[in-house]
PDB file of C-alpha atoms in Angstrom:
ATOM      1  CA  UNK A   1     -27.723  21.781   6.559  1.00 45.00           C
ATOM      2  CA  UNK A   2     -24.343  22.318   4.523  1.00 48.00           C
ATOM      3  CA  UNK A   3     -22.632  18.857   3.590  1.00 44.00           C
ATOM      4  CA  UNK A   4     -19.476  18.582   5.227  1.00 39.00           C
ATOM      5  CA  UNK A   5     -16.676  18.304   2.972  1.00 42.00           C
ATOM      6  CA  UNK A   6     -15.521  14.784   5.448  1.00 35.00           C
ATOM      7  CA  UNK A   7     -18.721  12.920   3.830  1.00 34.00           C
ATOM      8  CA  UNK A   8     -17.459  12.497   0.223  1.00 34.00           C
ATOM      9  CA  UNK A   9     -15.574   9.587  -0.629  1.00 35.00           C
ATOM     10  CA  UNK A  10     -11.559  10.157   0.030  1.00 40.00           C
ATOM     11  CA  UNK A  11     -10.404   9.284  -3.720  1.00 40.00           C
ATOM     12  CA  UNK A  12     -12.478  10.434  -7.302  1.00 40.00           C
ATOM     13  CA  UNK A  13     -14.988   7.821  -8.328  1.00 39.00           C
ATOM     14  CA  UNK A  14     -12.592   5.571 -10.251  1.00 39.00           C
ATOM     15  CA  UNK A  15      -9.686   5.494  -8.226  1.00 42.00           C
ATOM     16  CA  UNK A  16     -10.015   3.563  -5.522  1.00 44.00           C
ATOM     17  CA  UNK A  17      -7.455   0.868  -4.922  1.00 60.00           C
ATOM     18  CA  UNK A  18      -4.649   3.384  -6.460  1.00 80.00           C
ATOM     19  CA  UNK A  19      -1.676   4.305  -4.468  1.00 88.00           C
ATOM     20  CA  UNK A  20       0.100   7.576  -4.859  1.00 90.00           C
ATOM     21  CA  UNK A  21       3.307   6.958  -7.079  1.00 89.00           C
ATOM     22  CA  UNK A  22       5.307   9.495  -5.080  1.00 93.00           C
ATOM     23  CA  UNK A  23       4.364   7.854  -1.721  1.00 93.00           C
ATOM     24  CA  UNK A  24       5.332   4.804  -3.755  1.00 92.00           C
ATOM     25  CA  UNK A  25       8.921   6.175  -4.057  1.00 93.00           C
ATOM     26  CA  UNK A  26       9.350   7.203  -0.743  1.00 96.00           C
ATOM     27  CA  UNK A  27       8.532   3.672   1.269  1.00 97.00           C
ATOM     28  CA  UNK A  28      10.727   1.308   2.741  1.00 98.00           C
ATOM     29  CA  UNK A  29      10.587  -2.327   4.073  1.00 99.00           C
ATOM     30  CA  UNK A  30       9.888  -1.544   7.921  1.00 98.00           C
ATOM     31  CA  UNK A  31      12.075  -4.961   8.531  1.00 98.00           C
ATOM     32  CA  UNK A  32      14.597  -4.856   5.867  1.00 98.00           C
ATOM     33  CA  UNK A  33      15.111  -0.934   5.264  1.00 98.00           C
ATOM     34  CA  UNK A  34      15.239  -1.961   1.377  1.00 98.00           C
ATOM     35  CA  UNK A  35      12.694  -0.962  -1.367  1.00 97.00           C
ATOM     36  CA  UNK A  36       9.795  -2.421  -1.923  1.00 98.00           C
ATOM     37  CA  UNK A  37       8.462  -3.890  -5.463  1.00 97.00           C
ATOM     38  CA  UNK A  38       4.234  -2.309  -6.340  1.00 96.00           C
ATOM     39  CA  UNK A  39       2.725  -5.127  -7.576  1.00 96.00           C
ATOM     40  CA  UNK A  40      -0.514  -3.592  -8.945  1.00 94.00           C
ATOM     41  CA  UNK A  41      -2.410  -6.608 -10.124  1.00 95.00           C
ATOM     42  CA  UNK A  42      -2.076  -8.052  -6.103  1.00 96.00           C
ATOM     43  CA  UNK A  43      -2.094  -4.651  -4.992  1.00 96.00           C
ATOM     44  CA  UNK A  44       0.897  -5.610  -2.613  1.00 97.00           C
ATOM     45  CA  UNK A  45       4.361  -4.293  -1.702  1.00 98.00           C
ATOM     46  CA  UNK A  46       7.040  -6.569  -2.190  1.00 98.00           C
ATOM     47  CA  UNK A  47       9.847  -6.870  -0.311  1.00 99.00           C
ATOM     48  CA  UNK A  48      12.660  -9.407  -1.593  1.00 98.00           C
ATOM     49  CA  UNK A  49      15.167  -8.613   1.223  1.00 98.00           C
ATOM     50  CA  UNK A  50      12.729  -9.890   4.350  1.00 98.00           C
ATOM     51  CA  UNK A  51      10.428 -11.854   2.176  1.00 99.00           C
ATOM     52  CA  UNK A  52       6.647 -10.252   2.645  1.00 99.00           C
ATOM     53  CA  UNK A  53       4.433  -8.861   0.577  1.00 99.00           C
ATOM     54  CA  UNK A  54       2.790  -5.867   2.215  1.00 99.00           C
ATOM     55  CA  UNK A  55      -1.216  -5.998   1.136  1.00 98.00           C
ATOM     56  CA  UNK A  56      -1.984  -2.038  -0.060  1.00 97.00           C
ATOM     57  CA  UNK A  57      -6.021  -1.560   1.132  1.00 96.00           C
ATOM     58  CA  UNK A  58      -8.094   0.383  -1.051  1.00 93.00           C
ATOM     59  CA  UNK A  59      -4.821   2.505  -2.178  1.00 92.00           C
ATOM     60  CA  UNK A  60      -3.123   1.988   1.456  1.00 95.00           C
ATOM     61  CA  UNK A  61      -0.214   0.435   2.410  1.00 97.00           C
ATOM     62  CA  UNK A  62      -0.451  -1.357   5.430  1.00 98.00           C
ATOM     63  CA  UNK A  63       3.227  -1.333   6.240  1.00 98.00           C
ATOM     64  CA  UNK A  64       3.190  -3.992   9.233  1.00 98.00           C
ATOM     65  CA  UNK A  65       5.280  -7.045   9.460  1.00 98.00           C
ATOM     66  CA  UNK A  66       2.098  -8.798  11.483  1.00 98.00           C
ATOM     67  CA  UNK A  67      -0.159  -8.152   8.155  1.00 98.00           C
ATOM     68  CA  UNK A  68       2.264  -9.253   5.583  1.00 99.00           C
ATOM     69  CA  UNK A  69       1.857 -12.401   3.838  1.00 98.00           C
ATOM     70  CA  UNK A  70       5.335 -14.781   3.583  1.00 98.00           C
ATOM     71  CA  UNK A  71       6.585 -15.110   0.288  1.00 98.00           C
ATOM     72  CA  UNK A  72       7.505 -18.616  -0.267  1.00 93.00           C
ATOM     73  CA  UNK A  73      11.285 -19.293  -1.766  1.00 76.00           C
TER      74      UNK A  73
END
């Protein structure tokens, strides 16, 4: 039986965890409209305007208010 080309991993060995740049570029703060701030070490989005940090899961963003974390003052 032929392996189908769905059954290998998504990203090359050694990437996971990465997020396109150019999808980078392109995404906004679904509360605030602004741009968002990559924080690679905590793998989040940032966003200064409303306050969250959106948590990026093994290289996605999860872009919903409900799964940010608060950023404290």
């Amino acid at each position: 039986m032929a392996e189908s080309q769905f059954s290998k991993t998504a990203q090359p060995e050694g990437k996971t965890g990465t997020v396109d740049r150019k999808l980078l570029e392109i995404l906004v703060c679904p509360v605030s409209k602004t741009t968002l701030i990559y924080d690679e070490g905590a793998q989040e989005l940032i966003s200064k305007a409303a306050k969250l940090a959106y948590p990026i899961r093994e290289g996605v963003p999860i872009m919903l208010a409900s799964e940010a974390r608060r950023l404290e003052d």
